[in-house]
PDB file of C-alpha atoms in Angstrom:
ATOM      1  CA  MET A  76     -80.443 135.052  60.953  1.00  0.00           C
ATOM      2  CA  ASP A  77     -81.726 138.167  62.242  1.00  0.00           C
ATOM      3  CA  CYS A  78     -80.773 141.765  61.582  1.00  0.00           C
ATOM      4  CA  SER A  79     -79.384 142.354  64.966  1.00  0.00           C
ATOM      5  CA  GLY A  80     -75.712 141.410  64.466  1.00  0.00           C
ATOM      6  CA  GLY A  81     -75.660 138.286  62.313  1.00  0.00           C
ATOM      7  CA  LYS A  82     -75.937 135.699  65.005  1.00  0.00           C
ATOM      8  CA  ASP A  83     -78.029 132.516  64.729  1.00  0.00           C
ATOM      9  CA  ILE A  84     -81.148 132.787  67.096  1.00  0.00           C
ATOM     10  CA  GLU A  85     -83.713 130.192  67.797  1.00  0.00           C
ATOM     11  CA  ALA A  86     -87.115 130.943  69.452  1.00  0.00           C
ATOM     12  CA  ASN A  87     -87.340 129.596  73.041  1.00  0.00           C
ATOM     13  CA  PRO A  88     -90.667 127.933  73.853  1.00  0.00           C
ATOM     14  CA  THR A  89     -90.691 129.318  77.265  1.00  0.00           C
ATOM     15  CA  GLY A  90     -91.104 132.866  75.807  1.00  0.00           C
ATOM     16  CA  SER A  91     -87.562 134.177  75.955  1.00  0.00           C
ATOM     17  CA  GLU A  92     -86.500 136.149  72.901  1.00  0.00           C
ATOM     18  CA  LYS A  93     -82.934 134.492  72.287  1.00  0.00           C
ATOM     19  CA  MET A  94     -81.369 130.926  73.016  1.00  0.00           C
ATOM     20  CA  GLU A  95     -77.900 130.229  71.854  1.00  0.00           C
ATOM     21  CA  LEU A  96     -77.140 127.134  69.967  1.00  0.00           C
ATOM     22  CA  PRO A  97     -75.350 124.276  71.748  1.00  0.00           C
ATOM     23  CA  VAL A  98     -71.530 123.572  71.172  1.00  0.00           C
ATOM     24  CA  LEU A  99     -71.249 121.123  68.215  1.00  0.00           C
ATOM     25  CA  THR A 100     -67.495 120.230  68.886  1.00  0.00           C
ATOM     26  CA  GLN A 101     -65.816 118.901  72.172  1.00  0.00           C
ATOM     27  CA  PRO A 102     -62.546 120.118  73.255  1.00  0.00           C
ATOM     28  CA  GLY A 103     -59.453 117.762  72.682  1.00  0.00           C
ATOM     29  CA  LEU A 104     -57.860 115.842  75.305  1.00  0.00           C
ATOM     30  CA  GLY A 105     -54.933 118.268  75.524  1.00  0.00           C
ATOM     31  CA  VAL A 106     -52.313 120.321  73.731  1.00  0.00           C
ATOM     32  CA  THR A 107     -49.233 118.966  72.570  1.00  0.00           C
ATOM     33  CA  THR A 108     -46.192 121.285  72.755  1.00  0.00           C
ATOM     34  CA  THR A 109     -43.022 120.514  70.955  1.00  0.00           C
ATOM     35  CA  THR A 110     -39.805 122.340  71.541  1.00  0.00           C
ATOM     36  CA  VAL A 111     -36.876 121.974  69.313  1.00  0.00           C
ATOM     37  CA  THR A 112     -33.585 123.649  70.070  1.00  0.00           C
ATOM     38  CA  THR A 113     -30.749 123.866  67.627  1.00  0.00           C
ATOM     39  CA  ILE A 114     -27.360 125.339  68.232  1.00  0.00           C
ATOM     40  CA  THR A 115     -24.869 125.734  65.255  1.00  0.00           C
ATOM     41  CA  GLN A 116     -21.269 126.290  65.886  1.00  0.00           C
ATOM     42  CA  THR A 117     -20.153 128.629  63.312  1.00  0.00           C
ATOM     43  CA  GLY A 118     -17.220 131.014  62.523  1.00  0.00           C
ATOM     44  CA  GLY A 119     -13.523 130.798  62.944  1.00  0.00           C
ATOM     45  CA  ASP A 120     -11.092 128.429  61.409  1.00  0.00           C
ATOM     46  CA  TRP A 121     -11.291 124.738  60.583  1.00  0.00           C
ATOM     47  CA  SER A 122     -11.561 122.889  64.013  1.00  0.00           C
ATOM     48  CA  THR A 123      -8.691 120.656  63.018  1.00  0.00           C
ATOM     49  CA  GLY A 124      -5.722 121.211  60.893  1.00  0.00           C
ATOM     50  CA  LEU A 125      -4.999 119.565  57.598  1.00  0.00           C
ATOM     51  CA  LEU A 126      -2.394 117.270  59.134  1.00  0.00           C
ATOM     52  CA  ASP A 127      -4.295 116.463  62.314  1.00  0.00           C
ATOM     53  CA  VAL A 128      -5.150 112.889  61.166  1.00  0.00           C
ATOM     54  CA  CYS A 129      -4.165 111.057  64.318  1.00  0.00           C
ATOM     55  CA  GLY A 130      -7.349 112.223  66.303  1.00  0.00           C
ATOM     56  CA  ASP A 131      -9.661 109.847  64.262  1.00  0.00           C
ATOM     57  CA  THR A 132      -8.075 106.653  63.354  1.00  0.00           C
ATOM     58  CA  SER A 133     -10.905 105.242  61.221  1.00  0.00           C
ATOM     59  CA  THR A 134     -11.086 108.326  59.229  1.00  0.00           C
ATOM     60  CA  CYS A 135      -7.407 108.478  58.683  1.00  0.00           C
ATOM     61  CA  LEU A 136      -7.286 104.970  57.558  1.00  0.00           C
ATOM     62  CA  MET A 137     -10.146 105.249  55.235  1.00  0.00           C
ATOM     63  CA  GLY A 138      -8.631 108.454  53.766  1.00  0.00           C
ATOM     64  CA  ALA A 139      -5.269 106.694  53.179  1.00  0.00           C
ATOM     65  CA  PHE A 140      -6.483 103.377  51.704  1.00  0.00           C
ATOM     66  CA  VAL A 141     -10.144 104.051  50.257  1.00  0.00           C
ATOM     67  CA  PRO A 142     -10.678 107.869  49.990  1.00  0.00           C
ATOM     68  CA  CYS A 143     -13.458 107.197  47.405  1.00  0.00           C
ATOM     69  CA  CYS A 144     -15.522 105.516  50.199  1.00  0.00           C
ATOM     70  CA  LEU A 145     -14.762 108.504  52.452  1.00  0.00           C
ATOM     71  CA  ASP A 146     -15.926 110.800  49.716  1.00  0.00           C
ATOM     72  CA  LEU A 147     -19.275 108.980  49.630  1.00  0.00           C
ATOM     73  CA  SER A 148     -19.512 109.170  53.276  1.00  0.00           C
ATOM     74  CA  LEU A 149     -18.924 112.927  53.220  1.00  0.00           C
ATOM     75  CA  ALA A 150     -21.548 113.390  50.592  1.00  0.00           C
ATOM     76  CA  HIS A 151     -24.013 111.570  52.817  1.00  0.00           C
ATOM     77  CA  GLN A 152     -23.231 113.587  55.791  1.00  0.00           C
ATOM     78  CA  TYR A 153     -23.484 116.849  53.837  1.00  0.00           C
ATOM     79  CA  GLY A 154     -27.069 115.768  52.870  1.00  0.00           C
ATOM     80  CA  GLU A 155     -26.323 115.089  49.219  1.00  0.00           C
ATOM     81  CA  CYS A 156     -26.928 112.108  46.960  1.00  0.00           C
ATOM     82  CA  MET A 157     -24.392 109.321  47.363  1.00  0.00           C
ATOM     83  CA  CYS A 158     -23.594 109.733  43.584  1.00  0.00           C
ATOM     84  CA  LEU A 159     -22.287 113.121  44.039  1.00  0.00           C
ATOM     85  CA  PRO A 160     -18.582 112.136  44.302  1.00  0.00           C
ATOM     86  CA  LEU A 161     -18.812 110.600  40.811  1.00  0.00           C
ATOM     87  CA  LEU A 162     -19.211 114.113  39.407  1.00  0.00           C
ATOM     88  CA  PRO A 163     -16.073 116.012  38.758  1.00  0.00           C
ATOM     89  CA  GLY A 164     -15.229 118.920  41.010  1.00  0.00           C
ATOM     90  CA  SER A 165     -17.911 117.651  43.646  1.00  0.00           C
ATOM     91  CA  THR A 166     -15.418 117.311  46.587  1.00  0.00           C
ATOM     92  CA  PHE A 167     -14.247 120.950  45.951  1.00  0.00           C
ATOM     93  CA  ALA A 168     -18.003 122.069  45.828  1.00  0.00           C
ATOM     94  CA  MET A 169     -18.583 120.336  49.138  1.00  0.00           C
ATOM     95  CA  ARG A 170     -15.564 121.825  50.626  1.00  0.00           C
ATOM     96  CA  VAL A 171     -16.689 125.265  49.642  1.00  0.00           C
ATOM     97  CA  GLY A 172     -20.224 124.439  50.820  1.00  0.00           C
ATOM     98  CA  ILE A 173     -18.863 123.263  54.401  1.00  0.00           C
ATOM     99  CA  ARG A 174     -16.843 126.319  54.809  1.00  0.00           C
ATOM    100  CA  GLU A 175     -19.670 128.629  53.815  1.00  0.00           C
ATOM    101  CA  ARG A 176     -22.372 126.749  55.856  1.00  0.00           C
ATOM    102  CA  PHE A 177     -20.248 126.895  58.998  1.00  0.00           C
ATOM    103  CA  LYS A 178     -18.810 130.406  58.274  1.00  0.00           C
ATOM    104  CA  ILE A 179     -15.162 129.034  58.300  1.00  0.00           C
ATOM    105  CA  ARG A 180     -12.489 131.469  57.222  1.00  0.00           C
ATOM    106  CA  GLY A 181     -10.767 130.818  53.997  1.00  0.00           C
ATOM    107  CA  SER A 182     -11.187 131.363  50.171  1.00  0.00           C
ATOM    108  CA  VAL A 183     -12.222 129.414  47.070  1.00  0.00           C
ATOM    109  CA  CYS A 184      -8.597 129.499  45.948  1.00  0.00           C
ATOM    110  CA  GLU A 185      -7.386 127.802  49.293  1.00  0.00           C
ATOM    111  CA  ASP A 186     -10.252 125.267  48.952  1.00  0.00           C
ATOM    112  CA  TRP A 187      -9.247 124.296  45.449  1.00  0.00           C
ATOM    113  CA  THR A 188      -5.554 124.174  46.272  1.00  0.00           C
ATOM    114  CA  THR A 189      -6.491 121.931  49.341  1.00  0.00           C
ATOM    115  CA  VAL A 190      -8.629 119.506  47.504  1.00  0.00           C
ATOM    116  CA  TYR A 191      -6.616 119.041  44.396  1.00  0.00           C
ATOM    117  CA  CYS A 192      -3.058 119.013  46.135  1.00  0.00           C
ATOM    118  CA  CYS A 193      -3.999 117.215  49.243  1.00  0.00           C
ATOM    119  CA  TYR A 194      -7.107 115.286  48.347  1.00  0.00           C
ATOM    120  CA  PRO A 195      -7.054 112.546  51.081  1.00  0.00           C
ATOM    121  CA  LEU A 196      -6.019 114.984  53.727  1.00  0.00           C
ATOM    122  CA  ALA A 197      -8.822 117.356  52.605  1.00  0.00           C
ATOM    123  CA  LEU A 198     -11.347 114.736  52.742  1.00  0.00           C
ATOM    124  CA  CYS A 199     -10.239 113.568  56.309  1.00  0.00           C
ATOM    125  CA  GLN A 200     -10.484 117.213  57.433  1.00  0.00           C
ATOM    126  CA  MET A 201     -14.002 117.755  55.967  1.00  0.00           C
ATOM    127  CA  ILE A 202     -15.209 114.522  57.715  1.00  0.00           C
ATOM    128  CA  ARG A 203     -13.906 115.605  61.008  1.00  0.00           C
ATOM    129  CA  GLU A 204     -15.290 119.078  60.620  1.00  0.00           C
ATOM    130  CA  MET A 205     -18.800 117.728  59.867  1.00  0.00           C
ATOM    131  CA  LYS A 206     -18.633 115.330  62.753  1.00  0.00           C
ATOM    132  CA  LYS A 207     -17.587 117.994  65.117  1.00  0.00           C
ATOM    133  CA  ARG A 208     -19.920 120.604  63.951  1.00  0.00           C
ATOM    134  CA  LEU A 209     -22.988 118.474  63.349  1.00  0.00           C
ATOM    135  CA  LYS A 210     -22.638 116.806  66.957  1.00  0.00           C
ATOM    136  CA  THR A 211     -23.525 120.253  68.547  1.00  0.00           C
ATOM    137  CA  GLN A 212     -26.680 120.253  66.438  1.00  0.00           C
ATOM    138  CA  THR A 213     -28.293 116.950  67.563  1.00  0.00           C
ATOM    139  CA  TYR A 214     -31.000 117.422  70.259  1.00  0.00           C
ATOM    140  CA  THR A 215     -33.818 115.315  71.526  1.00  0.00           C
ATOM    141  CA  VAL A 216     -37.297 116.610  70.713  1.00  0.00           C
ATOM    142  CA  SER A 217     -39.267 116.757  73.970  1.00  0.00           C
ATOM    143  CA  THR A 218     -43.006 116.758  73.800  1.00  0.00           C
ATOM    144  CA  ALA A 219     -45.244 117.610  76.895  1.00  0.00           C
ATOM    145  CA  LEU A 220     -49.054 116.820  77.176  1.00  0.00           C
ATOM    146  CA  GLU A 221     -51.046 119.459  79.021  1.00  0.00           C
ATOM    147  CA  SER A 222     -54.483 118.241  80.202  1.00  0.00           C
ATOM    148  CA  SER A 223     -57.422 120.711  79.469  1.00  0.00           C
TER     149      SER A 223
END
């Protein structure tokens, strides 16, 4: 190193004062650009009413005959452990979480009343809401390779 600015300098045998060092790394084959677009539908009321069970027949039948299985499916869609429905109050907690995640109007009191007085209907409504809201968030990631 010399005192002229901290650059590495080698003597050139032809008599020049300075010679730059060669490039030690080669440029890559290209730059990968990834674009992810996520749109979240938020705000407003529940997209379907508590009694709108005819729109999704499979959900309606599961809610009527095996609501515990529907609760497991809801926990999975919500991103929680499948064991969550085994805990007391978990369906109520998921309903409050869904309402807050998607900024749905309502209150904790309304959520409690809905879950504990109309459990199968509340599960069906929550499943329909997750299906509708999450469908608008699923997008394909596109990757473009640019040559250098």
